Structures are given as C-alpha cells and as structure tokens.
Coordinates of C-alpha atoms in Angstrom, one line a residue:
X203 CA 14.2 -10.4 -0.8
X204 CA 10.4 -11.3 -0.4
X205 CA 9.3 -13.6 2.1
X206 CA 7.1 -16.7 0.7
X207 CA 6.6 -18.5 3.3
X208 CA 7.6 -18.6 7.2
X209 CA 7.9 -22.4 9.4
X210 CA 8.6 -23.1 12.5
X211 CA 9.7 -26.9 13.0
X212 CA 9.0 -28.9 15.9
X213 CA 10.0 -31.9 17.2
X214 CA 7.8 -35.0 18.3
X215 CA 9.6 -37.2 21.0
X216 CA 8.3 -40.8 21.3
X217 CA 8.9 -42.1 24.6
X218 CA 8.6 -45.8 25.4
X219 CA 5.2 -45.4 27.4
X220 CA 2.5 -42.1 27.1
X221 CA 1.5 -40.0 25.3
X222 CA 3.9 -37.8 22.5
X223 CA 4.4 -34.4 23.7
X224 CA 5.8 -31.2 21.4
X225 CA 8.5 -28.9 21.9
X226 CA 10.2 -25.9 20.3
X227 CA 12.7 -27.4 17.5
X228 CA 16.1 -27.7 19.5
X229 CA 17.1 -30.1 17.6
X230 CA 20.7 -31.7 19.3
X231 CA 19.1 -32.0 22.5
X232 CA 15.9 -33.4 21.6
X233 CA 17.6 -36.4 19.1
X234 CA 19.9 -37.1 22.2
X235 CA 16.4 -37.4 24.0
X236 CA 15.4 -40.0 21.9
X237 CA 13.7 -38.1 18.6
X238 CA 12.0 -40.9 16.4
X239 CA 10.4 -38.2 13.9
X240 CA 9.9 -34.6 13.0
X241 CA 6.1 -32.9 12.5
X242 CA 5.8 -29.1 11.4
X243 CA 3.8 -26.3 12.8
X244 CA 3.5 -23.2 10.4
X245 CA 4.6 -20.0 11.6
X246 CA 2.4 -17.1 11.9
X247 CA 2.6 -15.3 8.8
X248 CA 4.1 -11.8 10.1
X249 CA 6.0 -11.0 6.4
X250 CA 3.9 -10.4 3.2
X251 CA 4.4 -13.2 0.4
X252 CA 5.9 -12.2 -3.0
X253 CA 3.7 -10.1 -5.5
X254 CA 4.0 -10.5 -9.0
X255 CA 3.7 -7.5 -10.7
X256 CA 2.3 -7.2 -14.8
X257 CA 1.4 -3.9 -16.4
X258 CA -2.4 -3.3 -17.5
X259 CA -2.8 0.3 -19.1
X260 CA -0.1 2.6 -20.8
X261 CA 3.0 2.4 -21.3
X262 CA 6.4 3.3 -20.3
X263 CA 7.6 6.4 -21.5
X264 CA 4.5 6.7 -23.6
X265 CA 2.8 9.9 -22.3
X266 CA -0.6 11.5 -23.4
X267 CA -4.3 11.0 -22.8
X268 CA -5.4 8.3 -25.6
X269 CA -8.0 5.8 -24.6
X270 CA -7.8 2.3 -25.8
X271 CA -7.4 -1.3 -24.7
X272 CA -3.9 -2.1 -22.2
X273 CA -0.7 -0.9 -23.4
X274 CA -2.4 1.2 -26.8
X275 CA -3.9 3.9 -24.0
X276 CA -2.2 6.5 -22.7
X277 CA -1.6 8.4 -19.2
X278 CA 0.0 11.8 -17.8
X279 CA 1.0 11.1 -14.2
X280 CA -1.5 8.4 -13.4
X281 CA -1.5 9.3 -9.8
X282 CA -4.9 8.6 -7.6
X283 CA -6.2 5.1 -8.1
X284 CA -9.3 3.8 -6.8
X285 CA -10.6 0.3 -7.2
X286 CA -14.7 -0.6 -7.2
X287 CA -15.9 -3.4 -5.7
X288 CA -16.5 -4.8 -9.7
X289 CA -12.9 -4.5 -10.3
X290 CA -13.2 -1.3 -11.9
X291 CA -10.5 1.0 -11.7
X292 CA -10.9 4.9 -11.4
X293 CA -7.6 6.9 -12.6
X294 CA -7.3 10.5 -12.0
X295 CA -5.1 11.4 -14.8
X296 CA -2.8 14.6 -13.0
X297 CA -1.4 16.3 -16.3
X298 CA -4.2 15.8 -18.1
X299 CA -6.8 17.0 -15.9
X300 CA -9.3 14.2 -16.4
X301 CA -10.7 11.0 -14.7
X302 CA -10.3 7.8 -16.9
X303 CA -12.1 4.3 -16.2
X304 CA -9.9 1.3 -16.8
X305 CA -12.5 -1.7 -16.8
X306 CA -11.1 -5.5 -17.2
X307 CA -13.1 -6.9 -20.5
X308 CA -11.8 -10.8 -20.4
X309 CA -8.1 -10.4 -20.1
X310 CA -8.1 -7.2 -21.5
X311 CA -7.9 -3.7 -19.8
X312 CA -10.2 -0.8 -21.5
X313 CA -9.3 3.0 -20.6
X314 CA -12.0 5.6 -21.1
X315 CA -11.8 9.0 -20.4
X316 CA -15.1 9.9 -18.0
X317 CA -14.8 13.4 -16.9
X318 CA -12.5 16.2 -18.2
X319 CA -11.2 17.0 -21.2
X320 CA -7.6 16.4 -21.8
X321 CA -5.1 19.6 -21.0
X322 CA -8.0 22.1 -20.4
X323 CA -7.9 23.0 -17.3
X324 CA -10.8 24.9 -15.6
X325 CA -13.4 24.8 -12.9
X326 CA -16.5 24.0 -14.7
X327 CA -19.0 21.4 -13.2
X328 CA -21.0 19.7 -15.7
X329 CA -21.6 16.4 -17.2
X330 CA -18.3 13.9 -18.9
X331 CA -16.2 15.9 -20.9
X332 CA -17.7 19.0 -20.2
X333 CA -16.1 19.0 -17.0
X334 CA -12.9 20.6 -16.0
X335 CA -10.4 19.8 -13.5
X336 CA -7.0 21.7 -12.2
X337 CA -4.6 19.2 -11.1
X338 CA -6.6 16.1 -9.7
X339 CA -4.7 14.4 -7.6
X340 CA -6.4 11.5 -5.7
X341 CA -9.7 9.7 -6.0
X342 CA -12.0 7.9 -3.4
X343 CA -15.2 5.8 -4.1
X344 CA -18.0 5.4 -2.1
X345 CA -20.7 2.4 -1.4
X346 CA -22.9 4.2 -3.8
X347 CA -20.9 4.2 -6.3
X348 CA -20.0 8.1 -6.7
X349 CA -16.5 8.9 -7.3
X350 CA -15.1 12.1 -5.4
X351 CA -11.7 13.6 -6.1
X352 CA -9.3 16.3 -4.9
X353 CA -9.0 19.2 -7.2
X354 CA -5.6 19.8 -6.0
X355 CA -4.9 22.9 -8.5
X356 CA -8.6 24.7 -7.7
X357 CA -8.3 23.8 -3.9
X358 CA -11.6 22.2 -4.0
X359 CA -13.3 18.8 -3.7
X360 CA -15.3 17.0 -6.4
X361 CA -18.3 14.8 -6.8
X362 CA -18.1 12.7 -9.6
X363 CA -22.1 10.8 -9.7
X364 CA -23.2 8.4 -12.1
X365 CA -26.6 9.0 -14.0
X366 CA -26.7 6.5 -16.6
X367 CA -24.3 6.2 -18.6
X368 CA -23.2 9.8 -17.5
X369 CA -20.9 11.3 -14.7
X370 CA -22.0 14.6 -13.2
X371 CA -19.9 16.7 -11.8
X372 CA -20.6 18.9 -8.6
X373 CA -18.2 21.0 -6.1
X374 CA -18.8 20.3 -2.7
X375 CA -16.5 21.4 -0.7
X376 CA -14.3 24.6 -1.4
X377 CA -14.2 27.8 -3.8
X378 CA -12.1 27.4 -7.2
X379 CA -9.2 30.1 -6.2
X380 CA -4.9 29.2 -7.1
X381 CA -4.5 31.0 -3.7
X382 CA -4.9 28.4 -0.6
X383 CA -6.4 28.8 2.5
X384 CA -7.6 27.0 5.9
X385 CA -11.2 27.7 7.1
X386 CA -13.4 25.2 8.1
X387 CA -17.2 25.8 7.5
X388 CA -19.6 24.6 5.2
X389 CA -19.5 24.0 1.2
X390 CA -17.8 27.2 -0.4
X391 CA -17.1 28.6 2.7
X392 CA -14.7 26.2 3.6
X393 CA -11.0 26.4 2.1
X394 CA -8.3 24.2 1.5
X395 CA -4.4 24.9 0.6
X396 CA -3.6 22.3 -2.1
X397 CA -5.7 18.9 -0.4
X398 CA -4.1 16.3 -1.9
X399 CA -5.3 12.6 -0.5
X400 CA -8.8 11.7 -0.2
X401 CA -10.7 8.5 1.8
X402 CA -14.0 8.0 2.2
X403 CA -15.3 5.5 4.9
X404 CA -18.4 2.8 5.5
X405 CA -20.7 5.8 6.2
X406 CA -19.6 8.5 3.6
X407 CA -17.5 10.8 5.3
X408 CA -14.3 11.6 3.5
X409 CA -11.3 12.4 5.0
X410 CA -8.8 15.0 3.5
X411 CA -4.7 15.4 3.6
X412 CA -5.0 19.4 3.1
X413 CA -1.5 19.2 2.3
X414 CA 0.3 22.3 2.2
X415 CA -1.9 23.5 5.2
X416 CA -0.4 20.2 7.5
X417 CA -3.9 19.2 8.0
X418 CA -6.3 16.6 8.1
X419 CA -10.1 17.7 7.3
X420 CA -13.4 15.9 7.9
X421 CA -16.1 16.7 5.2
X422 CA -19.5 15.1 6.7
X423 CA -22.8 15.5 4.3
X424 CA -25.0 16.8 6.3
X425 CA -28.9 17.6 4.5
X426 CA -27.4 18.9 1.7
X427 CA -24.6 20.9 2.5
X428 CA -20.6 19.8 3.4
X429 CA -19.7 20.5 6.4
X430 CA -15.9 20.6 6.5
X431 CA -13.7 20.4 10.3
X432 CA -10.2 20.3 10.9
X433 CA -9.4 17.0 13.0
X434 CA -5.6 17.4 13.3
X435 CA -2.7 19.1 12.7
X436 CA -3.0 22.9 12.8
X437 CA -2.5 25.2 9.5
X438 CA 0.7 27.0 9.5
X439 CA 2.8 24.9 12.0
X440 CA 4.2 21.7 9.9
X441 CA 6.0 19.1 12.4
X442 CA 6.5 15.8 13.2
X443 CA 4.3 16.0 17.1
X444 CA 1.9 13.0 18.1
X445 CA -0.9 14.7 20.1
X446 CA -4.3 15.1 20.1
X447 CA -6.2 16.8 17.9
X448 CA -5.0 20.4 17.2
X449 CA -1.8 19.4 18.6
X450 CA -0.6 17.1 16.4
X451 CA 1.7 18.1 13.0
X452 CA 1.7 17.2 9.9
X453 CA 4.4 17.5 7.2
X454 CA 2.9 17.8 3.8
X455 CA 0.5 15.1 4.4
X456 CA -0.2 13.0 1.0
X457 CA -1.9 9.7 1.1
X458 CA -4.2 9.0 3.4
X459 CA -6.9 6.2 3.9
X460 CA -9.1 4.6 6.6
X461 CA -9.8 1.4 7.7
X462 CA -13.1 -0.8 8.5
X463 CA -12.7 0.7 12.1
X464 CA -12.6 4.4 11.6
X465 CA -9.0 5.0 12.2
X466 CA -7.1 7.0 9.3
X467 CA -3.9 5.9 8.6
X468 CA -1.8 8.9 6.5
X469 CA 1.7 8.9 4.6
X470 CA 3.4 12.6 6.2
X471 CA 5.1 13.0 3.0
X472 CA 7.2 15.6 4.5
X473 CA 8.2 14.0 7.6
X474 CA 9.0 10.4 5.4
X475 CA 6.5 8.2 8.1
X476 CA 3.2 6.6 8.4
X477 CA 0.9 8.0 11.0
X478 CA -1.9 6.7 12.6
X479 CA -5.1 9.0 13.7
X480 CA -7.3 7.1 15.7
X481 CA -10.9 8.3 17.0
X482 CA -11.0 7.9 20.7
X483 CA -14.3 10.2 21.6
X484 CA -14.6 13.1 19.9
X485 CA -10.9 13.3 20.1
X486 CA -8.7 11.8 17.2
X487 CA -5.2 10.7 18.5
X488 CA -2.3 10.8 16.2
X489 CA 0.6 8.3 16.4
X490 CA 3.8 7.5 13.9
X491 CA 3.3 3.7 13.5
X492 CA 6.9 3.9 10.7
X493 CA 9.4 5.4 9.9
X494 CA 11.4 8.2 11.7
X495 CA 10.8 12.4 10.9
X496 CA 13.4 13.7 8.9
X497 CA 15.2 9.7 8.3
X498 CA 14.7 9.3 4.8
X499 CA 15.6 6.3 3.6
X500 CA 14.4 2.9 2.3
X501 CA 15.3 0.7 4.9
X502 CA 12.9 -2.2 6.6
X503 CA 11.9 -3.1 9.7
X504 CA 10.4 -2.5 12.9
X505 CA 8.8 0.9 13.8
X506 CA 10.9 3.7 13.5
X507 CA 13.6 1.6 12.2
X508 CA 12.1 1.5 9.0
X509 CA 12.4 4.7 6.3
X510 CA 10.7 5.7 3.2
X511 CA 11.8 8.5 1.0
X512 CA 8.8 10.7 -1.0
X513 CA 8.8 14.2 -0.4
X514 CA 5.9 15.7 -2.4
X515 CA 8.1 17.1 -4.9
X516 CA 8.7 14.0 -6.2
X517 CA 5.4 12.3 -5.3
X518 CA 2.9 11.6 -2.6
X519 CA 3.6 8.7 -0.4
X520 CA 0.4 6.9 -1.6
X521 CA -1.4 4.3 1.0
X522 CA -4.0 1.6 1.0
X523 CA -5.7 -0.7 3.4
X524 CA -6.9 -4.2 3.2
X525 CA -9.5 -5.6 5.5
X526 CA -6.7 -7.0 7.9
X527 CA -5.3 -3.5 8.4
X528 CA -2.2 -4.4 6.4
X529 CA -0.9 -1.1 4.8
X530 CA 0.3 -0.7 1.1
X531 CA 2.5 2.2 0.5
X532 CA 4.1 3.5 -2.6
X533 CA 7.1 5.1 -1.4
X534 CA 7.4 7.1 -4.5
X535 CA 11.3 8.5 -4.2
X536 CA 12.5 5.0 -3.8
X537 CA 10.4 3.5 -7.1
X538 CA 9.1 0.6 -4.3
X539 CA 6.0 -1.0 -2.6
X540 CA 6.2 -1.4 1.0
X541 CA 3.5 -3.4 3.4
X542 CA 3.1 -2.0 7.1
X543 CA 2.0 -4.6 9.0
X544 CA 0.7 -5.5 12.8
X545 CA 2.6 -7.5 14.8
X546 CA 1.5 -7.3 18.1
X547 CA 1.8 -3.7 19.3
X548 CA 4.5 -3.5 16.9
X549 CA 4.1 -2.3 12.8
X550 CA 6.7 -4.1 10.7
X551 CA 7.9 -2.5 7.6
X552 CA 8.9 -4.8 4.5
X553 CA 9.3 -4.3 0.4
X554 CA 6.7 -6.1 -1.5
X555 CA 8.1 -4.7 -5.0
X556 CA 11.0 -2.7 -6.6
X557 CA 14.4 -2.1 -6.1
X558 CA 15.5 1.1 -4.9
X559 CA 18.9 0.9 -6.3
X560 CA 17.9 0.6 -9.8
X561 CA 17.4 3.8 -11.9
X562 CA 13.7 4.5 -12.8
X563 CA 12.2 1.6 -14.6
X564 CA 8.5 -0.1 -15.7
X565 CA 9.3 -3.7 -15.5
X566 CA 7.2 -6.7 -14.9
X567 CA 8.6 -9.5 -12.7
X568 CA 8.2 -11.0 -8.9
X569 CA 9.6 -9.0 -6.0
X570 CA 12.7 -7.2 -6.6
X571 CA 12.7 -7.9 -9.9
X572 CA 9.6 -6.3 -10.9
X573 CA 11.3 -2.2 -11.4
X574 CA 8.7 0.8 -10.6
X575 CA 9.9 5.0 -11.9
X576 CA 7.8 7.1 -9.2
X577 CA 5.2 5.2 -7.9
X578 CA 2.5 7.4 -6.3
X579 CA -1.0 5.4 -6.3
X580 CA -2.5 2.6 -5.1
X581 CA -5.0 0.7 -3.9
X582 CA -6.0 -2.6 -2.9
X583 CA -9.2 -4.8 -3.6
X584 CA -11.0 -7.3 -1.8
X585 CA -8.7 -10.6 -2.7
X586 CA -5.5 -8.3 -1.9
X587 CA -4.7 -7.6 -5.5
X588 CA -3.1 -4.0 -5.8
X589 CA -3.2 -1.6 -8.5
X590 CA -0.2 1.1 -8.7
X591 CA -0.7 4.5 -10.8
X592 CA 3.0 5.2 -11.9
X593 CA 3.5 8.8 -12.3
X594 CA 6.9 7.9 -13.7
X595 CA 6.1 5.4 -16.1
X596 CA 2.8 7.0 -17.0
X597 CA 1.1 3.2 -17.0
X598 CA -1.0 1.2 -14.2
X599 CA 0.4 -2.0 -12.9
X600 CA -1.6 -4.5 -11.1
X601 CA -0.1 -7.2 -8.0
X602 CA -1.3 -10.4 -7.4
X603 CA 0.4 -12.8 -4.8
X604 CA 2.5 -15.2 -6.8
X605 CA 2.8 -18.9 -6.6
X606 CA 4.7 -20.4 -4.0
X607 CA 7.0 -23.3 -3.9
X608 CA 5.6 -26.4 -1.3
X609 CA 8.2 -26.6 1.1
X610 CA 8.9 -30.2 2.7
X611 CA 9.9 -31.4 5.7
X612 CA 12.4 -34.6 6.4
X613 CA 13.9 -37.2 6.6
X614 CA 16.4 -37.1 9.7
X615 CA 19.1 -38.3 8.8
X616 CA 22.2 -38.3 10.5
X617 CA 21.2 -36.1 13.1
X618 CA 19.8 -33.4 10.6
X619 CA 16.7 -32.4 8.3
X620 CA 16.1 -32.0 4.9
X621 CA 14.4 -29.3 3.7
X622 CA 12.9 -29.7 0.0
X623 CA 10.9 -28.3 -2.5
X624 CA 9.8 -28.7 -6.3
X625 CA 11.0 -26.2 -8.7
X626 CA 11.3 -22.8 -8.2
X627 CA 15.4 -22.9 -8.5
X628 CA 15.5 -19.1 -7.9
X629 CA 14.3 -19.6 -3.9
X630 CA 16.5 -19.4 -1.1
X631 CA 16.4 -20.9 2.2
X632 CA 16.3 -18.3 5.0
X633 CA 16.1 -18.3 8.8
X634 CA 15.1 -15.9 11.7
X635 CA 14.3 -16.5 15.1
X636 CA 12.0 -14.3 15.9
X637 CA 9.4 -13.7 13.8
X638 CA 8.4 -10.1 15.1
X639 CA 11.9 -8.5 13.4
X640 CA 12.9 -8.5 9.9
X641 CA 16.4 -10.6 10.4
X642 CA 16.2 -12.7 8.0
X643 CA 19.4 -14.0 6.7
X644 CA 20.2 -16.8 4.2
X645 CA 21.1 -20.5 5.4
X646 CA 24.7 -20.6 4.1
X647 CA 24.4 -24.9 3.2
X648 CA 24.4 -26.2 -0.1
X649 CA 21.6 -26.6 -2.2
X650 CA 21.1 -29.5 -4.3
X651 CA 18.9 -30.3 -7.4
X652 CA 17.7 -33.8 -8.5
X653 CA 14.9 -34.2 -10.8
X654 CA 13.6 -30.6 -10.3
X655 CA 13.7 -31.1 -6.5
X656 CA 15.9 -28.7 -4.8
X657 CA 16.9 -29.4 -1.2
X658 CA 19.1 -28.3 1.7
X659 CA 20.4 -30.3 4.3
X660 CA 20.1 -28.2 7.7
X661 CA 22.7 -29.0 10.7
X662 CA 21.1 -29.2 14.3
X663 CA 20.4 -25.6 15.1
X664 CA 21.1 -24.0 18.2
X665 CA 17.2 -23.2 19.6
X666 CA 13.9 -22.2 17.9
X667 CA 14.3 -20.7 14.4
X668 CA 12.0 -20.1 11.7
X669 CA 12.6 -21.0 8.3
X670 CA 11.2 -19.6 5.2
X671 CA 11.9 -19.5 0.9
X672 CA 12.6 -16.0 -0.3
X673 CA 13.1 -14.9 -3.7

C-alpha cells in the first residue's frame, strides 16, 4: 500500500458570541458541543506519495551491450546509476565492463556506450572505447561534470573527464591487482579490497564503500595527487558496532551517498541496515538509522523495526538522497524501492515500489503494482524523479510521483462526514493516528460510486486520526 495523501480533520465550533476556536477532530463530543461545520488542516506529510514507475532503456530478459533508442538497447547488470543535473543518465554497465550515456531526446531515451568496450576486460586508461574496465560497479558525478567510477574487479578508482566530445580515462586512486588490500596513502599507493559504492560531495571529495575491507575511504584531490584515508570501519573486523571512527563496523558495505550537509548515509549490505556517518570534528560518528543487523527481511516501519534483505551476493543495497534528506534504497533481494525518511529523531521506513512476494519481474505500473527482478541502482534528480538500474531485468526504469486523487471533505450529516473524491476507483480510505508510525489500516465502511465520485461515510471517531487514500 502507498500512501497518497495524509489529513488531519478538525472541527470548527460556532458559539453564539466570540470568536471560532479549533480543536483536534473528536468528533461525538464536539457535535454534542454544538458543531455547525467542519474545516480541514493537512497533515504533515511523513509517508512518501505513490511513484509510478515506466521503463526507459533495455529490456527485460534482453541482455547484451547494444546501443540504441529505449527498449532496442541493451544492458548486462545495469548496476551504478548516476543522474546529471541535464537529466542525463550515466550507467555503468557491470558485465560488460563499460560506461553507457542514456540521454532523454523528446520522449525518447538514447543509450550510447562512452568508455569501455563491451566484454574486454582490462586496465587500460585512455580515451572512449579504448578504455577498459574490470567489473564497474557504481558511478558518481561531480559539479564539473567528470564522471568517476569504482573499478570494482581492478580494486581501483576511475576518472571519467569530458574533452569534447571525448571521455578520458585516468586512475586515481589504487593499483590494478585481483588481490585486495587496505592501505591508505596517496594515488597507487593506496589499496582497496573490492570498493564498491562511490559519492562524491559539493566540494569534490568522494567517499568509498571498500566493501570486502568493511570500510569507508575518503579520497581528497589534493594538487594533483589522491590522497586516500580510512574514516570508519577497520579492515579485517566486519560487524554491526556504532562508534567513532576506527571503531565502528561495517558489513560488506555497498551503496553509499552523501547529503548537502556532509553526512554519508551507507546501505551495510551485510548487516541488511542503513547507517549514518556523520562528521562531528575531525571525527565521523556512525549510527544505524534502519533496519536491525542480521534481521533480514522486508518489513516497514520505524527504526530498527524496519528490514531490508540484499546481501552482496545478490546485489548491493543501492541508496540515494534528495535535497530533504529523504533516502531511496533499492533493496535488491526483495525486488523493492524503499524511502527512509525523518520524522523527528525518528527515520521511518516505507515501500515506494515492488512487491516482495512476487517472483522476479520488469513491470510498469503505480506502487505495488509496478514488479522490479534485483534492483541494485539508483538515484534521484532534482524534482524527486528516480532512475533504477535493474541488474535483474537488465533495463533502467525511471519514478515519477503519480497523480493523486482530490480528496473532499463534508457534509455532516447525521452526526458523521463524508469523505469524497473523483475517480481513482482503485484508492482506499485509510486511517492512523499517529503519523510518526506506519499503522495504517483500511477504514472498513462502504464505499460508494455515483457519477465517478467515490465516497465513504465515516462514523464519529473516537479522538484525533489521520486519514489518507492508498493504492
């Protein structure tokens, strides 16, 4: 179910001299009190609304490295997705090891390959397709426009730059080995052990999930040289520990992103949990904001009520931020889209898209009924449309907040409210009351239809509650 819209109803009582005054919505005793009317006040809006989902580039079951215009190109685990401030997308195609563009022309979607040629794997830095990658795995874009990307498979970091019309390639960080390592230092010096996610923020440091190290790296560009750090988590020892620093763990980290304030937020693939790193000093504090180590699962809700299931095996738990913190996640072993969200001190946990019950699918639709295989990109532009790289599926899909049904208020009759709205015959009436937990339940009255109206007649109801149309 997908929340659409929350409302909180209150009451106006007329008296017979001064001024109207509100109240909480408790509705028996306020009619008894004289109640002439009924006003609304919306709800703050705690849940996200419904996405509709549509695929843009490949298709399902359709593997391989073709370019060409929507469903006639063709992907190999999709996995990293980046989105440029244009609307461009960047693709770093996994099996393939090679970088596609996937640039919106009108209402069409064009994928071109920009760097690496498809199923040759190497090492080589150079220019487009002379370019070779070992198992790219995520991709992060800078305000300059350069593209950088985690050569999972060499244990390096790339530097995509555009000249031109051209992309050149340079390794900046790490030395192209299959055996892992940790060492912090400077350009080659430094080594990595599989680094899997990869964010960049508003100054152009990036920020590294060295996954099967249990790390989180720093790589600041100092002159011209890449200084790499170590900012939490310690090689060797994988956990599930908040801390500081060097105390923290780290489970086979995978996504990892950071928002306009400097904190990194990072799916612990491993552990099946969001965590939080946040930069207090020249300390960086690490906190689980959802889920519970070791509770897999696909369950909503409040902190560590709420479970996600992606061990790295099957696919990173890929993350995004948009610029109200709200985190995307594609929790990739449960073929869903999740949105962690503030709510006071509290991060609630609820499913945009997919249906974890259904067996791995690529189809189109609103909420539930839009089916995802393995999930493991995504990212999230500046009007909160999301793009998903489907490993599963081998095709990108692209979210966009679908239309919502104009829920009315009144009359009072009889001592209760009617609750209407045009269209939209699929929606539900639901109620909570309290809008910090995910209780949301479905108002068991009948629903009637007249001339495309639907409406629900709602009883006097026993103190505040919220009301909202789910999907």
């Amino acid at each position: 179910m997908q929340n659409i819209i929350e409302l909180k109803l209150r009451a106006i009582i007329n008296r017979a001299a001064g001024a109207p005054r509100r109240a909480n919505w408790r509705l028996a005793g306020l009619l008894a009190g004289g109640c002439l009317g009924l006003t609304i006040a919306w709800g703050q809006p705690v849940y996200p609304p419904t996405y509709a989902f549509t695929t843009i580039a490949g298709t399902f079951g359709n593997d391989g490295n073709v370019d060409g215009t929507n469903g006639m190109a063709q992907f190999n685990w999709p996995q990293g997705v980046a989105v440029a401030t244009n609307g461009v997308l960047y693709v770093v195609d996994y099996l393939e090891d090679t970088v596609r563009e996937v640039a919106p022309i009108g209402t069409n979607w064009v994928v071109t390959t920009i760097a690496g040629s498809a199923g040759i794997a190497g090492s080589a830095d150079g220019t487009n397709q002379n370019v070779q990658f070992n198992e790219p795995t995520d991709i992060a874009m800078d305000g300059a426009g350069n593209l950088y990307v985690t050569d999972s498979g060499n244990n390096t970091l790339r530097m995509l730059t555009p000249v031109g019309t051209n992309w050149v390639s340079s390794t900046i960080a790490g030395t192209a080995s299959p055996n892992g390592s940790s060492q912090d230092g400077s350009n080659g010096f430094a080594q990595f052990n599989y680094p899997y996610g990869i964010t960049v923020d508003a100054v152009g440091n990036l920020y590294v999930a060295d996954t099967y190290n249990d790390t989180i790296r720093r790589v600041v560009h100092t002159g011209t040289n890449w200084v790499v750090t170590t900012i939490a988590g310690q090689a060797g020892s994988n956990g599930s520990s908040n801390g500081t620093n060097l105390a923290a763990q780290f489970y086979e980290p995978g996504g990892i992103v950071v928002d306009r304030s400097g904190n990194l937020y990072v799916g612990d693939t491993g552990n099946y949990t969001i965590r939080k790193i946040t930069p207090v000093g020249t300390n960086w504090v690490v906190t689980t904001v959802a889920g519970n180590a070791g509770n897999a699962g696909y369950s909503d809700g409040t902190n560590g009520a709420a479970s996600f299931f992606s061990p790295i095996y099957i696919g990173p738990m890929g993350i995004a931020v948009d610029a109200l913190t709200n985190l995307y996640v594609a929790d990739s072993g449960n073929g869903l889209i999740r949105k962690v969200s503030l709510a006071g001190t509290n991060w609630v946990t609820t499913t945009l898209a997919g249906l974890a019950s259904a067996p791995p699918d690529s189809t189109d639709g609103i909420g539930t009924n839009a089916l995802f295989s393995t999930p493991a990109g995504i990212a999230v532009d500046g009007t909160g449309r999301l793009f998903v790289g489907d490993i599963g599926a081998n095709d990108l899909r692209e979210g966009t907040v679908a239309a919502v049904p104009n829920l009315a208020i009144g009359p009072v009759v009889a001592n209760s409210v009617v609750l209407s709205w045009v269209g939209y015959s699929g929606f539900a009436i639901q109620t909570n009351g309290d809008l910090t937990t995910p209780n949301w339940g479905n108002y068991g009255g009948a629903v009637s239809s007249n001339n495309g109206t639907n409406s629900v007649t709602l009883a006097p109801p026993v103190g505040t509650l919220f009301f909202r149309l789910a999907n």
